[in-house]
Coordinates of C-alpha atoms in Angstrom, one line a residue:
M247 CA -16.3 -12.6 -9.5
K248 CA -15.6 -11.3 -13.0
T249 CA -15.2 -7.8 -11.6
A250 CA -12.6 -9.0 -9.2
V251 CA -10.5 -10.5 -12.0
W252 CA -10.7 -7.3 -14.0
L253 CA -9.9 -5.3 -10.9
Y254 CA -6.9 -7.4 -10.1
L255 CA -5.6 -7.0 -13.7
F256 CA -5.9 -3.2 -13.7
L257 CA -4.4 -3.1 -10.2
F258 CA -1.4 -5.1 -11.4
V259 CA -0.8 -2.6 -14.3
A260 CA -1.3 0.4 -12.0
F261 CA 0.9 -0.9 -9.2
F262 CA 3.6 -1.9 -11.7
D263 CA 3.6 1.6 -13.1
L264 CA 3.7 3.3 -9.7
H265 CA 6.4 1.1 -8.2
A266 CA 8.6 1.4 -11.3
Q267 CA 9.2 5.0 -10.1
Y268 CA 10.6 4.1 -6.7
P269 CA 14.3 3.7 -7.7
I270 CA 14.3 6.5 -10.3
L271 CA 12.6 9.4 -8.6
T272 CA 15.5 10.2 -6.2
P273 CA 18.2 10.0 -8.9
F274 CA 16.0 12.1 -11.2
A275 CA 15.6 14.8 -8.4
I276 CA 19.4 14.7 -7.8
S277 CA 20.0 15.2 -11.5
L278 CA 17.8 18.4 -11.3
G279 CA 20.0 19.7 -8.4
A280 CA 17.9 18.6 -5.4
A281 CA 19.6 18.0 -2.0
P282 CA 18.7 15.0 0.2
S283 CA 16.7 17.2 2.6
F284 CA 14.6 18.5 -0.4
I285 CA 14.0 15.0 -1.6
G286 CA 12.7 14.1 1.8
L287 CA 10.4 17.1 1.6
M288 CA 9.2 16.1 -1.9
M289 CA 8.4 12.5 -0.7
G290 CA 6.6 13.9 2.3
M291 CA 4.5 16.3 0.3
Y292 CA 3.5 13.5 -2.0
S293 CA 2.2 11.7 1.1
I294 CA 0.6 14.6 2.9
T295 CA -1.4 15.6 -0.2
H296 CA -3.0 12.1 0.0
L297 CA -5.0 13.4 3.0
P298 CA -7.6 15.6 1.3
G299 CA -8.0 12.9 -1.4
N300 CA -8.5 10.2 1.3
L301 CA -11.1 12.4 3.0
I302 CA -13.0 12.9 -0.2
A303 CA -12.8 9.2 -1.1
G304 CA -14.1 8.2 2.3
F305 CA -17.5 9.8 1.8
G306 CA -17.5 9.7 -2.0
V307 CA -16.9 6.0 -2.4
D308 CA -19.7 5.1 0.0
R309 CA -22.1 7.5 -1.8
Y310 CA -21.1 7.2 -5.5
G311 CA -19.3 3.9 -5.7
S312 CA -15.8 3.0 -6.6
R313 CA -15.7 3.0 -10.4
F314 CA -15.5 6.8 -10.9
F315 CA -12.7 7.3 -8.4
I316 CA -10.7 4.4 -9.8
V317 CA -10.9 5.8 -13.4
F318 CA -10.3 9.4 -12.3
S319 CA -7.3 8.4 -10.2
L320 CA -5.6 6.4 -12.9
M321 CA -6.3 9.0 -15.7
A322 CA -5.1 12.0 -13.6
G323 CA -2.0 10.1 -12.4
G324 CA -1.0 9.4 -16.0
I325 CA -1.5 13.0 -17.1
V326 CA 0.7 14.2 -14.2
L327 CA 3.4 11.8 -15.3
L328 CA 3.4 13.2 -18.8
F329 CA 4.0 16.7 -17.3
Q330 CA 6.6 15.3 -15.0
S331 CA 8.7 14.0 -17.9
H332 CA 9.4 17.6 -19.0
V333 CA 10.3 19.3 -15.7
D334 CA 13.7 20.9 -15.4
D335 CA 13.6 22.3 -11.8
P336 CA 13.2 20.6 -8.4
W337 CA 10.4 22.9 -7.4
Q338 CA 8.4 21.9 -10.5
L339 CA 8.9 18.3 -9.6
L340 CA 7.8 19.1 -6.0
I341 CA 4.5 20.6 -7.3
L342 CA 3.8 17.8 -9.7
R343 CA 4.5 15.1 -7.0
S344 CA 2.1 16.9 -4.7
I345 CA -0.6 16.9 -7.3
S346 CA 0.1 13.2 -8.0
G347 CA -0.3 12.4 -4.3
F348 CA -3.7 14.0 -4.3
V349 CA -5.1 12.3 -7.4
L350 CA -3.7 8.9 -6.6
A351 CA -5.2 9.0 -3.0
F352 CA -8.6 7.8 -4.4
L353 CA -7.2 4.6 -5.8
S354 CA -6.6 2.5 -2.7
P355 CA -9.8 3.2 -0.8
A356 CA -11.9 2.7 -3.9
C357 CA -10.3 -0.6 -4.8
L358 CA -10.4 -2.0 -1.3
S359 CA -14.0 -0.9 -0.8
L360 CA -15.1 -2.6 -4.1
L361 CA -13.3 -5.8 -3.1
A362 CA -15.0 -5.8 0.4
K363 CA -18.4 -5.4 -1.2
M364 CA -18.1 -8.5 -3.3
T365 CA -19.0 -10.8 -0.4
S366 CA -20.2 -10.7 3.2
D367 CA -18.4 -13.8 4.2
R368 CA -15.4 -13.0 6.4
T369 CA -13.2 -15.8 5.1
E370 CA -13.9 -14.8 1.5
Q371 CA -13.2 -11.2 2.2
G372 CA -9.9 -12.2 3.8
K373 CA -9.0 -14.1 0.6
L374 CA -9.9 -11.1 -1.6
M375 CA -7.7 -8.9 0.6
A376 CA -4.9 -11.4 0.3
G377 CA -5.5 -11.4 -3.5
N378 CA -5.1 -7.6 -3.5
G379 CA -1.8 -8.0 -1.6
L380 CA -0.6 -10.7 -3.9
V381 CA -1.3 -8.6 -7.1
H382 CA 0.3 -5.6 -5.5
T383 CA 3.4 -7.7 -4.6
L384 CA 3.7 -9.5 -8.0
A385 CA 3.7 -6.1 -9.7
S386 CA 6.3 -4.7 -7.3
V387 CA 8.6 -7.7 -7.7
V388 CA 9.6 -6.7 -11.2
S389 CA 8.6 -3.0 -11.5
P390 CA 11.5 -1.4 -9.6
A391 CA 14.1 -3.2 -11.6
A392 CA 12.2 -2.5 -14.7
G393 CA 11.9 1.2 -14.0
A394 CA 15.7 1.4 -13.4
Y395 CA 16.4 -0.5 -16.6
L396 CA 14.1 1.8 -18.6
V397 CA 15.9 4.9 -17.4
A398 CA 19.3 3.3 -18.1
K399 CA 18.1 2.5 -21.7
I400 CA 15.8 5.4 -22.7
G401 CA 16.4 8.1 -20.1
F402 CA 14.2 9.8 -17.5
T403 CA 12.0 11.8 -20.0
T404 CA 11.0 8.9 -22.2
A405 CA 10.5 6.6 -19.2
F406 CA 8.1 8.9 -17.4
S407 CA 6.2 9.5 -20.6
L408 CA 5.8 5.8 -21.2
L409 CA 4.6 5.2 -17.7
G410 CA 2.1 8.0 -18.0
W411 CA 0.6 6.6 -21.2
I412 CA 0.3 3.2 -19.5
L413 CA -1.7 4.7 -16.7
I414 CA -4.0 6.5 -19.1
A415 CA -4.6 3.4 -21.1
T416 CA -5.4 1.5 -17.9
A417 CA -7.9 4.1 -16.9
I418 CA -9.7 3.9 -20.3
C419 CA -9.9 0.1 -19.9
A420 CA -11.2 0.4 -16.3
L421 CA -14.0 2.7 -17.5
F422 CA -15.4 -0.2 -19.6
F423 CA -14.7 -3.2 -17.5
I424 CA -15.0 -2.1 -13.8
K425 CA -18.6 -2.2 -12.5
D426 CA -19.9 -0.9 -9.2
M427 CA -21.9 -3.2 -6.9
P428 CA -23.9 -2.8 -3.7
A429 CA -22.6 -4.4 -0.5
T430 CA -23.3 -8.1 -0.6
V431 CA -25.6 -9.6 2.0
D432 CA -25.8 -13.3 1.8
P433 CA -29.3 -14.7 2.3
E434 CA -30.0 -17.7 4.5
P435 CA -29.5 -20.8 2.4
S436 CA -32.6 -22.8 1.6
P437 CA -32.4 -26.5 2.6
A438 CA -34.6 -27.4 -0.3
N439 CA -32.3 -25.8 -2.8
N440 CA -29.0 -26.6 -1.0
P441 CA -29.1 -29.6 1.3
L442 CA -25.5 -29.2 2.1
P443 CA -24.8 -25.5 2.3
K444 CA -21.3 -24.3 2.8
K445 CA -20.8 -23.1 6.3
K446 CA -19.6 -19.4 6.3
L447 CA -18.0 -17.2 8.9
P448 CA -20.2 -14.1 8.9
L449 CA -19.0 -10.7 9.9
E450 CA -19.2 -9.8 13.5
P451 CA -21.8 -7.2 14.5
A452 CA -20.7 -3.6 13.9
L453 CA -18.2 -2.5 16.5
P454 CA -16.6 0.8 17.2
T455 CA -13.2 0.9 15.6
P456 CA -10.6 1.9 18.2
W457 CA -8.4 4.8 17.0
L458 CA -5.3 3.1 18.4
V459 CA -5.5 0.6 15.5
Y460 CA -4.5 3.3 13.1
I461 CA -1.2 4.0 14.9
L462 CA 0.0 0.8 13.3
P463 CA -0.5 1.8 9.7
I464 CA 1.2 5.2 10.5
A465 CA 4.2 3.3 11.9
L466 CA 4.3 0.9 8.9
S467 CA 4.2 3.6 6.3
C468 CA 6.7 5.7 8.3
A469 CA 9.1 2.7 8.2
Q470 CA 8.4 2.1 4.5
G471 CA 9.0 5.8 3.7
I472 CA 12.3 5.7 5.5
L473 CA 13.3 2.6 3.5
S474 CA 12.1 4.2 0.2
F475 CA 14.1 7.3 1.0
E476 CA 17.4 5.6 2.1
L477 CA 17.7 2.9 -0.6
P478 CA 17.8 5.2 -3.7
L479 CA 20.5 7.3 -2.1
L480 CA 22.8 4.4 -2.6
A481 CA 22.6 4.9 -6.3
K482 CA 25.4 7.2 -7.6
T483 CA 25.6 5.7 -11.1
Q484 CA 23.3 4.0 -13.5
E485 CA 24.7 0.6 -12.5
A486 CA 24.0 1.4 -8.8
M487 CA 20.5 2.5 -9.8
L488 CA 19.9 -0.9 -11.3
T489 CA 21.2 -2.5 -8.0
T490 CA 18.8 -0.3 -6.0
G491 CA 15.9 -1.4 -8.2
L492 CA 16.8 -5.0 -7.5
L493 CA 16.9 -4.4 -3.8
F494 CA 13.3 -3.0 -3.9
S495 CA 12.4 -6.2 -5.8
V496 CA 13.9 -8.3 -3.1
V497 CA 11.5 -6.7 -0.6
S498 CA 8.6 -7.6 -2.9
I499 CA 9.8 -11.2 -3.3
G500 CA 9.8 -11.6 0.5
A501 CA 6.2 -10.4 0.6
L502 CA 5.3 -12.8 -2.2
V503 CA 6.7 -15.7 -0.2
T504 CA 4.4 -15.1 2.8
L505 CA 1.4 -14.1 0.7
S506 CA 1.8 -17.5 -1.0
M507 CA 1.4 -19.2 2.4
L508 CA -2.3 -19.4 2.2
F509 CA -2.6 -21.3 5.5
L510 CA -1.7 -18.1 7.3
N511 CA -5.2 -16.8 6.4
R512 CA -6.5 -19.3 8.9
V513 CA -4.8 -17.5 11.8
S514 CA -6.8 -14.6 13.3
A515 CA -6.1 -11.3 11.7
F516 CA -5.3 -9.7 15.0
Q517 CA -2.6 -12.2 15.8
R518 CA -1.0 -11.9 12.3
T519 CA -1.0 -8.1 12.6
L520 CA 0.5 -8.1 16.1
W521 CA 3.3 -10.6 15.7
G522 CA 4.1 -9.6 12.1
S523 CA 4.6 -6.0 13.2
L524 CA 6.8 -7.1 16.1
G525 CA 9.0 -9.1 13.8
L526 CA 9.3 -6.2 11.4
A527 CA 10.4 -3.9 14.2
I528 CA 13.2 -6.3 15.1
I529 CA 14.3 -6.4 11.5
Y530 CA 14.6 -2.6 11.2
F531 CA 16.6 -2.6 14.4
C532 CA 19.0 -5.1 12.9
I533 CA 19.4 -2.9 9.8
A534 CA 20.0 0.2 11.9
S535 CA 22.6 -1.5 14.1
D536 CA 24.5 -2.8 11.1
A537 CA 24.0 -6.5 12.0
Q538 CA 26.3 -8.9 10.4
V539 CA 23.6 -10.0 7.9
P540 CA 23.6 -9.1 4.2
L541 CA 21.3 -6.2 3.4
A542 CA 19.5 -8.2 0.8
M543 CA 18.6 -10.9 3.3
M544 CA 17.2 -8.3 5.8
L545 CA 15.2 -6.7 3.0
L546 CA 13.8 -10.1 2.1
L547 CA 12.7 -10.5 5.8
V548 CA 11.2 -7.0 5.7
G549 CA 9.1 -8.1 2.7
M550 CA 8.0 -11.3 4.4
A551 CA 6.8 -9.4 7.4
K552 CA 4.9 -7.0 5.2
G553 CA 3.3 -9.9 3.4
I554 CA 1.9 -11.1 6.7
I555 CA 0.8 -7.7 8.1
L556 CA -0.9 -5.8 5.2
P557 CA -3.6 -8.4 4.3
A558 CA -4.2 -9.1 8.0
L559 CA -4.6 -5.4 8.8
S560 CA -7.3 -5.0 6.1
T561 CA -9.1 -8.0 7.3
L562 CA -8.9 -6.8 10.9
L563 CA -10.5 -3.5 9.9
I564 CA -13.3 -5.3 8.1
E565 CA -14.0 -7.3 11.3
L566 CA -14.1 -4.2 13.4
S567 CA -16.3 -2.3 10.9
G568 CA -18.9 -5.1 11.0
G569 CA -19.6 -4.8 7.3
A570 CA -20.6 -1.1 7.3
R571 CA -19.0 2.0 5.8
Y572 CA -16.2 0.3 4.0
G573 CA -15.3 3.5 2.1
R574 CA -14.8 5.5 5.3
T575 CA -13.0 2.7 7.0
F576 CA -10.4 2.3 4.2
S577 CA -10.3 6.1 3.8
V578 CA -9.1 6.5 7.4
L579 CA -6.6 3.6 6.8
S580 CA -5.2 5.5 3.7
I581 CA -5.0 8.7 5.8
A582 CA -3.0 6.9 8.4
F583 CA -0.7 5.5 5.7
S584 CA -0.3 9.0 4.3
I585 CA 0.6 10.5 7.6
G586 CA 3.3 7.9 8.2
A587 CA 4.6 8.2 4.7
F588 CA 4.9 12.0 5.3
I589 CA 6.7 11.7 8.6
G590 CA 9.2 8.9 7.5
P591 CA 11.1 10.7 4.7
M592 CA 10.9 14.1 6.4
A593 CA 12.5 12.7 9.5
A594 CA 15.0 10.6 7.6
G595 CA 16.2 13.7 5.7
Q596 CA 16.8 15.6 8.9
V597 CA 18.5 13.0 11.1
R598 CA 20.5 10.8 8.7
D599 CA 23.7 12.8 9.4
Y600 CA 23.4 12.0 13.1
I601 CA 21.8 8.6 13.5
S602 CA 20.5 5.9 11.3
P603 CA 16.9 6.7 10.2
Y604 CA 16.1 3.0 10.6
Y605 CA 16.1 3.6 14.4
I606 CA 13.1 5.8 13.9
A607 CA 11.3 3.0 12.0
F608 CA 12.1 0.6 14.9
L609 CA 10.8 3.0 17.5
A610 CA 7.6 3.8 15.6
L611 CA 6.8 0.1 15.1
M612 CA 7.5 -0.8 18.7
I613 CA 5.1 2.0 20.0
A614 CA 2.4 0.7 17.6
V615 CA 2.9 -2.9 18.7
S616 CA 2.7 -1.9 22.4
V617 CA -0.6 0.0 22.1
L618 CA -2.4 -2.2 19.6
P619 CA -3.7 -4.8 22.1
F620 CA -5.2 -2.2 24.5
Q621 CA -8.6 -2.0 23.0
T622 CA -8.5 -4.2 19.9
S623 CA -8.1 -7.5 21.6
R624 CA -11.3 -6.9 23.7
L625 CA -13.3 -6.1 20.5
I626 CA -12.2 -9.0 18.4
S627 CA -13.5 -12.5 19.1
S628 CA -10.9 -15.0 20.3
R629 CA -12.1 -17.5 17.7
T630 CA -9.7 -17.9 14.9
H631 CA -10.3 -19.1 11.4
F632 CA -9.5 -22.7 12.4
S633 CA -13.1 -23.3 13.4

């Protein structure tokens, strides 16, 4: 498990670096003269260029392992940030964000595949996925506020340069400390050597993954893309940018709350995914309809719902894959996330003058929740982790 510890450490640094850009990219683009519709295009292009990277990672991770792709993604992402610190035109920023979207597309499938290969026990894999979500969330709790604070103190140019060098340093460390491993297959325990073996929950036999499952990550990332597009537009001054950073941190704190509820891992992944997504849809409807609830409270609830859904969704896909082709499984998941993250900001930039873009998030999530049980519930055993 030493590899898991190192991987979590590097993931923390990488996620911290990437999430620190959330509250500052939109103000930076505005400072270059970009309009809101152009910003939506820029965010959408970052996501759509994930697709070729996800496709390459799907086959490459299964064939060549995760280590190369993790190191390459971090190194290339850092170099792009160094160039980004010197742009003076919105189109230059658009090109660099598109390149960044491609090179960073390898990171998530490679990391998730490496974690899944560390054990063949379903419960242990669920814990590793929850650990990934916990590390991601811990990094994103402080990074948006930290990014906004950095820009307020040292400016956009120096802040992007610093973040770029952090990614490059992380890539160099990952080169030495991350090791690839084959998929783990637990042998039958020998009674002579282990008279009281720990009872494990093995993976189910390989099952065809229904494509309807991937409608949910599309909807989730669409909603998240709309949120990431709308919140920074609240920032008109440096003080407001700090407030926006804190609002992003509130979302992460909510996710941290539910990720810390370890007893939730005992509930079936399908049930957590379904009911968490329904709750998230309702929250977005409340935001869109200007419910008499403080925005910070609703963002906290958004984070809590995400803390339930994301680890459960990864575990659900592991159960459906039957322990085979992890790289391709998580590659398709990343592709679905990329498609949704492209649709969300693009749609928000076009309709925000007419209706609240959060209604689109609500509608997308409700469609995904409605179709998820059609095939998935028949393929997943009704047995939960309570047994």
